[in-house]
Each structure stands twice: as C-alpha cells, then as structure tokens.
Amino acid sequence: MNATISVNDVSGIVRSGNIAVKSLQAARSLEAWVAAMGTKIFTGIAYAFTLPFLLILWVLLEVVVRRLNKRRPPSMPLHAQNYKAFRLRFQELTALSNTLRPIAAIDVSRETWLNRMFAKQAVKVAKIVIQHRDAMDGALQALDKPYAPLPNGWNVFTSDKRWEGRPTPYEYIV
Amino acid sequence: MFDRIYAYRKADKQRGVTGETVHLFVFRTTKRRCIIFEAHEFSTCPLMVVKFFDKAHKLSDKRFSLLNGSNEAGSIIRTALEIMLELYKSNPFLSFAFMGAPDEDGDLRETRRFRIYREMLKRLFSDLDFQHIQQKEKSLYVLLNRNYCGTQPERQNDIFSTLANHYPEAKPE
C-alpha cells in the first residue's frame, strides 16, 4: 500500500487549504473593489492603497505552499489505532478538495496581472491538497480490492459503505 | 447496548458433522439464559465458522432461528465477538464466517440476524485486519484475514471452498 500522507499532517493541510481559499477570495474582492473605483487616476491611488494588503496575502500564500510542501512523509501509517482518525480526516479533506477543485482548474495566464500571483499560489495549494486527498483515497480503495476473484454472489462490503452511517461513539476493537 | 460483555468459559471440544473441530464456549446472561457459542475449526484452512444458540433450544433443529425473548441480543453478540477476538489472538491467521439464521418463514435473503451482525461488525471491526465479504442472498458473511490471504491470494479460494462444504447454501449456483 503506497501513499504519501500521515494522519497528523492532514489537519494542517485542511487548515492551509482553507487559508488558500480565503486568501484568493480576499484578493479577488480587493481587486473587484479597486476596479469599481472608476477613473484611472483614482484606480492608481486605490491600487497603491491596497498593495500592502495584497502583499501580505501573497506572503501568507507563499508560507502555505511551503508548509504544504514540507508535509510529505514517505509512508502512510494506517493501523487500527488511527483508522477512525484517518477516515475523519479523509472526510474533511474530501469536502475541502471539492471546494478547491475549481481553483485547481484556474487558467493562471487568463487572470489579471494583480490576481495572477495569487492565482498561481492558490492553484499550487489546491493541487497539493487534492493530491494528498487522492493518496488517502487510493490507500482506502486498496482495502476493498478482493485478493482473488470472488465466487458468484459474494461481494466485498466496501470500506466506504461500512463507514457511511456508522454511529460515532463506538471505537474499533480490531 | 454493545458495551456489555458477559464472562464466558471454554467448555468443550467436539468433532463436527463434516469432521471439523467444534470449540464450545458457554456464558450466562444477566437474565440467567445460558448461551452456547460454537466455533467450527477446519483442518484445511484457518477458518472458523461461528454460531450460537440458547442452551434451552439445544435439541431443536431450529436452535439458531429460535428467539429466547430476553432482549439481550446486543450483549450476547458483543460477547460472541469477544470470543472471536480471543480466538483471533491465539491464531492471527484466522478468518471467520457466519450465517444470519432465517426466521420462521425460512427466507434466507438478508435476514434480520444477518443485518444485526453486519451492523455490529460495521461499528467494531475496521477494514485493516479483515476484509469484509458478504453474500446477501444467503445471509452469509466472511471476515477474510488479510495476514493469511494478503500474501497468497489463492488461499481465499480455499476458504470459500471450505465454507461451501460446510454451508451448502454458499455453493455458487
């Protein structure tokens, strides 16, 4: 079973992803505000006024990207003790990935010059998060593959189906 | 509901109908019902077919289908799982199989017992040590040991053929 993520790192990735989404949204709203200012002279003044905020956002995104790049352990410790935590994190990450997929699909070259630098960073963040989520998904899917073709009528009770609707208070005993 | 585990003891070892070894465990519920737990062990592969019934129904052909009306199913099944765990600890290559016995109507498709056992396994058994395989049509469930089958996939076929010998219902049509 090959994967590139550990459970402890996922909460950081979820946080980082959320920061990336919020930063891009903030950048876009700031730019929209500037564009709404009207005349070119006033636009210039508005850009000068918002530039420090935009720079802070850019630095924040840069930090997020670096943090995410650092969180790449070589193997995934998936065992009975952390299975539940793994599943919960995977759920969180799946929800976040759904938010990030449109961002990962952004064509950076078509963005306006000011937005381009944020878009570039945000796309990086989105791709890293989605990649991590897919690695976890791969590890879980591997559990459902039968070792050999099953006789007629038999089927694997998949881990996804088993997780759905599972009451939370119970801890796994095996 | 699934937290209470009754104290159990190993009672006996017998020879089963198809030549398998039957390990008998006994425990008593808070309402003084005596439950007999059978674990059928086969010589061909590390498979345990587990069954249990109320001692009062011991002589009945329908002992696995009869209800004792004590409303202690959760604790009884939890104790049965605990016995399975003990067996698993003694042999980490063991796979388990069971059948959800039908009610009076004899309908085998996803019986009430099968659904309850499956729900309990969903709560308490993760997917890491065992692969969960089911046959809804016959209410059969197999916990396939990953340690045993993961290294040599053909071992899975041995388990299913042994199961088919024990439960003729499990034979592919």
Tab-separated table of C-alpha atoms in Angstrom:
chain	number	residue	atom	x	y	z
A	1	MET	CA	0.000	0.000	0.000
A	2	ASN	CA	1.728	3.183	-1.138
A	3	ALA	CA	0.660	6.611	-0.046
A	4	THR	CA	2.287	9.872	0.820
A	5	ILE	CA	0.474	11.240	3.814
A	6	SER	CA	0.075	10.677	7.531
A	7	VAL	CA	-2.957	11.414	9.606
A	8	ASN	CA	-1.302	14.038	11.771
A	9	ASP	CA	-0.398	16.106	8.760
A	10	VAL	CA	-3.868	16.231	7.340
A	11	SER	CA	-5.293	18.714	9.820
A	12	GLY	CA	-2.520	21.121	8.802
A	13	ILE	CA	-3.322	20.564	5.154
A	14	VAL	CA	-7.009	21.231	5.744
A	15	ARG	CA	-6.146	24.468	7.580
A	16	SER	CA	-3.719	25.509	4.862
A	17	GLY	CA	-6.234	24.776	2.140
A	18	ASN	CA	-8.848	26.874	3.884
A	19	ILE	CA	-6.367	29.750	4.194
A	20	ALA	CA	-5.624	29.479	0.478
A	21	VAL	CA	-9.298	29.632	-0.452
A	22	LYS	CA	-9.900	32.622	1.828
A	23	SER	CA	-6.796	34.431	0.550
A	24	LEU	CA	-7.817	34.053	-3.069
A	25	GLN	CA	-11.315	35.229	-2.258
A	26	ALA	CA	-9.899	38.240	-0.387
A	27	ALA	CA	-7.575	39.065	-3.303
A	28	ARG	CA	-10.427	38.856	-5.753
A	29	SER	CA	-12.730	41.057	-3.683
A	30	LEU	CA	-9.957	43.632	-3.182
A	31	GLU	CA	-9.344	43.735	-6.907
A	32	ALA	CA	-13.049	43.995	-7.622
A	33	TRP	CA	-13.216	46.904	-5.196
A	34	VAL	CA	-10.320	48.614	-6.931
A	35	ALA	CA	-11.898	48.065	-10.351
A	36	ALA	CA	-15.155	49.516	-9.091
A	37	MET	CA	-13.387	52.757	-8.170
A	38	GLY	CA	-13.942	54.145	-11.663
A	39	THR	CA	-11.444	56.594	-13.175
A	40	LYS	CA	-7.906	55.554	-13.990
A	41	ILE	CA	-6.264	58.096	-11.671
A	42	PHE	CA	-8.389	57.005	-8.811
A	43	THR	CA	-7.704	53.352	-9.699
A	44	GLY	CA	-3.988	54.030	-9.391
A	45	ILE	CA	-4.449	55.557	-5.955
A	46	ALA	CA	-6.640	52.638	-4.939
A	47	TYR	CA	-4.014	50.124	-6.095
A	48	ALA	CA	-1.348	51.936	-4.090
A	49	PHE	CA	-3.626	51.827	-1.081
A	50	THR	CA	-4.411	48.092	-1.371
A	51	LEU	CA	-0.948	46.912	-2.412
A	52	PRO	CA	0.336	46.340	1.168
A	53	PHE	CA	-2.671	44.153	1.939
A	54	LEU	CA	-2.179	42.223	-1.266
A	55	LEU	CA	1.487	41.709	-0.483
A	56	ILE	CA	0.593	40.357	2.951
A	57	LEU	CA	-1.850	37.923	1.320
A	58	TRP	CA	0.811	36.843	-1.148
A	59	VAL	CA	3.300	36.164	1.657
A	60	LEU	CA	0.629	34.219	3.516
A	61	LEU	CA	0.016	32.035	0.478
A	62	GLU	CA	3.733	31.543	-0.031
A	63	VAL	CA	4.006	30.326	3.575
A	64	VAL	CA	1.081	27.960	2.994
A	65	VAL	CA	2.679	26.485	-0.120
A	66	ARG	CA	5.998	25.974	1.655
A	67	ARG	CA	4.312	24.395	4.656
A	68	LEU	CA	2.395	22.011	2.433
A	69	ASN	CA	5.490	21.059	0.503
A	70	LYS	CA	7.259	20.211	3.747
A	71	ARG	CA	4.436	17.908	4.865
A	72	ARG	CA	5.191	14.986	2.635
A	73	PRO	CA	6.190	11.981	4.729
A	74	PRO	CA	7.372	8.984	2.680
A	75	SER	CA	4.884	6.466	4.031
A	76	MET	CA	1.402	6.356	5.498
A	77	PRO	CA	0.991	4.736	8.906
A	78	LEU	CA	-2.534	3.328	8.632
A	79	HIS	CA	-3.326	0.966	11.500
A	80	ALA	CA	-6.195	0.007	13.795
A	81	GLN	CA	-5.451	2.819	16.260
A	82	ASN	CA	-5.613	5.592	13.694
A	83	TYR	CA	-8.114	4.135	11.238
A	84	LYS	CA	-11.013	6.173	12.613
A	85	ALA	CA	-8.950	9.381	12.694
A	86	PHE	CA	-7.773	8.651	9.156
A	87	ARG	CA	-11.347	8.274	7.968
A	88	LEU	CA	-12.474	11.503	9.663
A	89	ARG	CA	-9.564	13.433	8.155
A	90	PHE	CA	-10.286	11.939	4.769
A	91	GLN	CA	-13.870	13.202	5.022
A	92	GLU	CA	-12.617	16.691	5.897
A	93	LEU	CA	-10.103	16.635	3.094
A	94	THR	CA	-12.704	15.421	0.578
A	95	ALA	CA	-15.004	18.315	1.486
A	96	LEU	CA	-12.096	20.740	1.137
A	97	SER	CA	-10.969	19.191	-2.158
A	98	ASN	CA	-14.439	19.747	-3.594
A	99	THR	CA	-14.059	23.455	-2.752
A	100	LEU	CA	-10.545	23.535	-4.191
A	101	ARG	CA	-11.185	21.729	-7.482
A	102	PRO	CA	-12.456	24.868	-9.292
A	103	ILE	CA	-9.365	26.708	-8.016
A	104	ALA	CA	-7.039	23.961	-9.282
A	105	ALA	CA	-8.677	24.343	-12.698
A	106	ILE	CA	-7.968	28.094	-12.910
A	107	ASP	CA	-6.050	29.143	-16.028
A	108	VAL	CA	-3.474	31.469	-14.424
A	109	SER	CA	-2.494	33.134	-17.703
A	110	ARG	CA	-6.039	34.447	-18.167
A	111	GLU	CA	-6.143	36.167	-14.779
A	112	THR	CA	-5.494	39.907	-14.465
A	113	TRP	CA	-1.888	40.889	-13.628
A	114	LEU	CA	-2.579	41.623	-9.987
A	115	ASN	CA	-4.601	38.495	-9.443
A	116	ARG	CA	-2.150	36.288	-11.310
A	117	MET	CA	0.347	35.962	-8.480
A	118	PHE	CA	-2.385	34.911	-6.034
A	119	ALA	CA	-3.976	32.573	-8.516
A	120	LYS	CA	-0.619	30.879	-9.130
A	121	GLN	CA	-0.128	30.269	-5.398
A	122	ALA	CA	-3.704	29.195	-4.848
A	123	VAL	CA	-3.525	26.700	-7.713
A	124	LYS	CA	-0.359	25.255	-6.158
A	125	VAL	CA	-2.113	24.861	-2.795
A	126	ALA	CA	-5.200	23.328	-4.392
A	127	LYS	CA	-3.152	20.802	-6.358
A	128	ILE	CA	-1.168	19.731	-3.292
A	129	VAL	CA	-4.325	19.267	-1.211
A	130	ILE	CA	-6.092	17.314	-3.960
A	131	GLN	CA	-3.021	15.149	-4.454
A	132	HIS	CA	-2.951	14.320	-0.737
A	133	ARG	CA	-6.656	13.529	-0.732
A	134	ASP	CA	-6.240	11.236	-3.745
A	135	ALA	CA	-3.360	9.435	-1.997
A	136	MET	CA	-5.591	8.752	1.003
A	137	ASP	CA	-8.387	7.650	-1.301
A	138	GLY	CA	-6.006	5.260	-3.046
A	139	ALA	CA	-5.000	3.717	0.281
A	140	LEU	CA	-8.639	3.191	1.247
A	141	GLN	CA	-9.623	1.831	-2.166
A	142	ALA	CA	-6.795	-0.702	-1.906
A	143	LEU	CA	-8.552	-2.193	1.126
A	144	ASP	CA	-11.601	-3.072	-0.980
A	145	LYS	CA	-9.850	-4.978	-3.747
A	146	PRO	CA	-10.511	-8.726	-3.444
A	147	TYR	CA	-7.350	-10.835	-3.348
A	148	ALA	CA	-8.715	-13.189	-5.982
A	149	PRO	CA	-11.968	-13.255	-7.995
A	150	LEU	CA	-14.829	-13.956	-5.625
A	151	PRO	CA	-17.309	-16.811	-6.190
A	152	ASN	CA	-20.704	-15.904	-7.638
A	153	GLY	CA	-22.973	-13.981	-5.322
A	154	TRP	CA	-20.199	-12.804	-2.985
A	155	ASN	CA	-19.119	-9.196	-2.887
A	156	VAL	CA	-16.849	-7.039	-0.766
A	157	PHE	CA	-18.642	-4.896	1.791
A	158	THR	CA	-16.645	-1.809	0.860
A	159	SER	CA	-14.985	0.369	3.460
A	160	ASP	CA	-16.890	3.423	2.153
A	161	LYS	CA	-20.248	1.728	2.643
A	162	ARG	CA	-19.198	0.464	6.044
A	163	TRP	CA	-18.185	3.949	7.092
A	164	GLU	CA	-21.440	5.544	5.909
A	165	GLY	CA	-23.945	5.779	8.705
A	166	ARG	CA	-21.572	4.282	11.255
A	167	PRO	CA	-22.507	5.576	14.720
A	168	THR	CA	-19.663	7.670	16.101
A	169	PRO	CA	-19.464	6.594	19.801
A	170	TYR	CA	-18.027	3.154	19.074
A	171	GLU	CA	-14.318	2.557	18.865
A	172	TYR	CA	-12.946	-0.206	16.663
A	173	ILE	CA	-11.771	-3.225	18.629
A	174	VAL	CA	-9.826	-4.723	15.703
B	1	MET	CA	-26.115	-1.609	24.155
B	2	PHE	CA	-22.993	-3.214	22.669
B	3	ASP	CA	-20.741	-2.487	25.625
B	4	ARG	CA	-21.640	-5.309	27.999
B	5	ILE	CA	-19.558	-8.446	27.746
B	6	TYR	CA	-20.574	-11.497	29.755
B	7	ALA	CA	-17.988	-13.687	31.435
B	8	TYR	CA	-17.514	-16.777	29.299
B	9	ARG	CA	-15.595	-20.003	29.632
B	10	LYS	CA	-14.331	-22.628	27.261
B	11	ALA	CA	-16.473	-25.683	27.842
B	12	ASP	CA	-15.532	-28.446	25.460
B	13	LYS	CA	-14.097	-29.542	22.147
B	14	GLN	CA	-16.095	-31.872	19.880
B	15	ARG	CA	-15.985	-33.396	16.426
B	16	GLY	CA	-18.379	-31.735	13.970
B	17	VAL	CA	-20.600	-33.332	11.305
B	18	THR	CA	-18.115	-32.691	8.467
B	19	GLY	CA	-15.072	-33.706	10.546
B	20	GLU	CA	-14.217	-30.240	11.791
B	21	THR	CA	-13.292	-29.432	15.385
B	22	VAL	CA	-16.004	-27.605	17.301
B	23	HIS	CA	-14.833	-25.405	20.168
B	24	LEU	CA	-17.614	-24.806	22.652
B	25	PHE	CA	-17.842	-21.729	24.843
B	26	VAL	CA	-20.538	-21.045	27.391
B	27	PHE	CA	-21.740	-17.869	29.054
B	28	ARG	CA	-24.691	-16.814	31.139
B	29	THR	CA	-26.611	-13.590	30.631
B	30	THR	CA	-27.935	-11.309	33.371
B	31	LYS	CA	-31.383	-12.860	32.862
B	32	ARG	CA	-29.846	-16.279	33.555
B	33	ARG	CA	-30.053	-17.532	29.962
B	34	CYS	CA	-27.263	-19.932	29.168
B	35	ILE	CA	-25.777	-19.302	25.704
B	36	ILE	CA	-23.649	-21.853	23.874
B	37	PHE	CA	-21.158	-20.464	21.372
B	38	GLU	CA	-19.727	-22.815	18.771
B	39	ALA	CA	-16.581	-22.146	16.746
B	40	HIS	CA	-16.105	-24.699	13.973
B	41	GLU	CA	-12.442	-25.015	13.065
B	42	PHE	CA	-11.403	-26.724	9.841
B	43	SER	CA	-8.203	-28.615	9.166
B	44	THR	CA	-7.951	-27.488	5.532
B	45	CYS	CA	-7.557	-23.771	6.235
B	46	PRO	CA	-7.633	-21.362	9.199
B	47	LEU	CA	-11.357	-20.679	9.076
B	48	MET	CA	-13.764	-20.536	11.987
B	49	VAL	CA	-17.480	-20.712	11.364
B	50	VAL	CA	-19.173	-19.224	14.398
B	51	LYS	CA	-22.661	-19.958	15.708
B	52	PHE	CA	-24.502	-19.515	18.961
B	53	PHE	CA	-27.830	-20.509	20.474
B	54	ASP	CA	-29.696	-20.639	23.763
B	55	LYS	CA	-28.966	-23.819	25.699
B	56	ALA	CA	-32.710	-24.300	26.189
B	57	HIS	CA	-33.029	-24.843	22.417
B	58	LYS	CA	-30.071	-27.215	22.227
B	59	LEU	CA	-32.063	-30.188	20.978
B	60	SER	CA	-34.099	-28.278	18.405
B	61	ASP	CA	-33.235	-28.394	14.712
B	62	LYS	CA	-34.115	-24.717	14.562
B	63	ARG	CA	-31.953	-23.731	17.527
B	64	PHE	CA	-30.195	-20.981	15.559
B	65	SER	CA	-33.509	-19.443	14.483
B	66	LEU	CA	-35.377	-19.513	17.780
B	67	LEU	CA	-35.676	-16.402	19.939
B	68	ASN	CA	-35.362	-16.572	23.706
B	69	GLY	CA	-37.191	-13.277	24.321
B	70	SER	CA	-34.678	-11.965	26.833
B	71	ASN	CA	-33.868	-8.789	24.844
B	72	GLU	CA	-30.157	-9.206	25.406
B	73	ALA	CA	-29.136	-9.655	21.792
B	74	GLY	CA	-26.655	-6.732	21.840
B	75	SER	CA	-24.703	-8.058	24.805
B	76	ILE	CA	-24.845	-11.647	23.583
B	77	ILE	CA	-23.470	-10.709	20.154
B	78	ARG	CA	-20.837	-8.483	21.759
B	79	THR	CA	-19.724	-11.412	23.925
B	80	ALA	CA	-19.623	-13.624	20.834
B	81	LEU	CA	-17.356	-11.056	19.156
B	82	GLU	CA	-15.136	-11.052	22.224
B	83	ILE	CA	-14.755	-14.826	21.971
B	84	MET	CA	-13.891	-14.413	18.298
B	85	LEU	CA	-11.250	-11.881	19.290
B	86	GLU	CA	-9.740	-14.320	21.765
B	87	LEU	CA	-9.597	-16.978	19.059
B	88	TYR	CA	-8.039	-14.457	16.693
B	89	LYS	CA	-5.377	-13.584	19.239
B	90	SER	CA	-4.479	-17.252	19.609
B	91	ASN	CA	-4.169	-17.599	15.822
B	92	PRO	CA	-3.615	-14.313	13.917
B	93	PHE	CA	-4.250	-16.046	10.569
B	94	LEU	CA	-7.844	-16.968	11.381
B	95	SER	CA	-10.700	-15.921	9.129
B	96	PHE	CA	-14.289	-16.010	10.379
B	97	ALA	CA	-17.593	-16.788	8.740
B	98	PHE	CA	-21.175	-16.781	9.934
B	99	MET	CA	-24.685	-17.004	8.644
B	100	GLY	CA	-27.645	-14.943	9.791
B	101	ALA	CA	-30.181	-17.682	10.514
B	102	PRO	CA	-33.613	-17.144	8.960
B	103	ASP	CA	-36.792	-16.515	10.907
B	104	GLU	CA	-39.799	-18.821	10.927
B	105	ASP	CA	-40.586	-18.028	7.271
B	106	GLY	CA	-37.252	-19.556	6.187
B	107	ASP	CA	-36.407	-16.671	3.844
B	108	LEU	CA	-32.611	-16.514	3.615
B	109	ARG	CA	-32.205	-13.147	1.900
B	110	GLU	CA	-30.655	-10.543	4.262
B	111	THR	CA	-32.233	-11.992	7.361
B	112	ARG	CA	-32.807	-9.950	10.483
B	113	ARG	CA	-29.901	-11.592	12.292
B	114	PHE	CA	-27.577	-11.040	9.341
B	115	ARG	CA	-28.380	-7.321	9.337
B	116	ILE	CA	-27.761	-7.024	13.077
B	117	TYR	CA	-24.429	-8.909	12.951
B	118	ARG	CA	-23.349	-6.805	9.976
B	119	GLU	CA	-24.219	-3.592	11.816
B	120	MET	CA	-22.149	-4.682	14.816
B	121	LEU	CA	-19.173	-5.530	12.643
B	122	LYS	CA	-19.516	-2.139	10.983
B	123	ARG	CA	-19.179	-0.495	14.386
B	124	LEU	CA	-16.443	-2.612	15.908
B	125	PHE	CA	-14.278	-4.155	13.166
B	126	SER	CA	-12.176	-1.922	10.943
B	127	ASP	CA	-11.071	-2.898	7.437
B	128	LEU	CA	-7.417	-3.250	8.288
B	129	ASP	CA	-7.082	-6.781	9.629
B	130	PHE	CA	-10.056	-8.314	7.862
B	131	GLN	CA	-11.685	-7.851	4.509
B	132	HIS	CA	-15.463	-7.940	4.860
B	133	ILE	CA	-17.195	-10.092	2.255
B	134	GLN	CA	-20.885	-10.828	2.195
B	135	GLN	CA	-23.473	-12.773	0.282
B	136	LYS	CA	-26.765	-11.020	0.856
B	137	GLU	CA	-28.826	-13.662	-0.953
B	138	LYS	CA	-27.890	-16.319	1.604
B	139	SER	CA	-27.124	-14.023	4.561
B	140	LEU	CA	-23.523	-15.217	4.706
B	141	TYR	CA	-20.650	-13.055	5.904
B	142	VAL	CA	-16.913	-13.705	5.839
B	143	LEU	CA	-14.192	-11.832	7.673
B	144	LEU	CA	-11.239	-12.631	5.472
B	145	ASN	CA	-7.917	-12.421	7.277
B	146	ARG	CA	-5.562	-10.087	5.420
B	147	ASN	CA	-2.467	-11.597	7.055
B	148	TYR	CA	-3.366	-15.001	5.639
B	149	CYS	CA	-4.793	-14.111	2.220
B	150	GLY	CA	-2.763	-10.978	1.505
B	151	THR	CA	0.429	-12.883	0.775
B	152	GLN	CA	-1.106	-15.708	-1.277
B	153	PRO	CA	-4.408	-14.780	-2.921
B	154	GLU	CA	-5.264	-18.396	-3.822
B	155	ARG	CA	-5.793	-19.041	-0.112
B	156	GLN	CA	-9.008	-17.064	-0.454
B	157	ASN	CA	-10.363	-19.827	-2.722
B	158	ASP	CA	-9.515	-22.462	-0.091
B	159	ILE	CA	-11.543	-20.547	2.455
B	160	PHE	CA	-14.558	-20.225	0.183
B	161	SER	CA	-14.452	-23.869	-0.868
B	162	THR	CA	-14.233	-24.961	2.786
B	163	LEU	CA	-17.153	-22.697	3.578
B	164	ALA	CA	-19.142	-24.127	0.676
B	165	ASN	CA	-18.582	-27.637	2.079
B	166	HIS	CA	-19.855	-26.558	5.465
B	167	TYR	CA	-22.718	-24.397	4.235
B	168	PRO	CA	-24.159	-25.966	1.051
B	169	GLU	CA	-26.033	-22.664	0.601
B	170	ALA	CA	-22.692	-20.933	-0.049
B	171	LYS	CA	-22.001	-23.015	-3.167
B	172	PRO	CA	-22.148	-20.900	-6.338
B	173	GLU	CA	-25.261	-21.661	-8.424
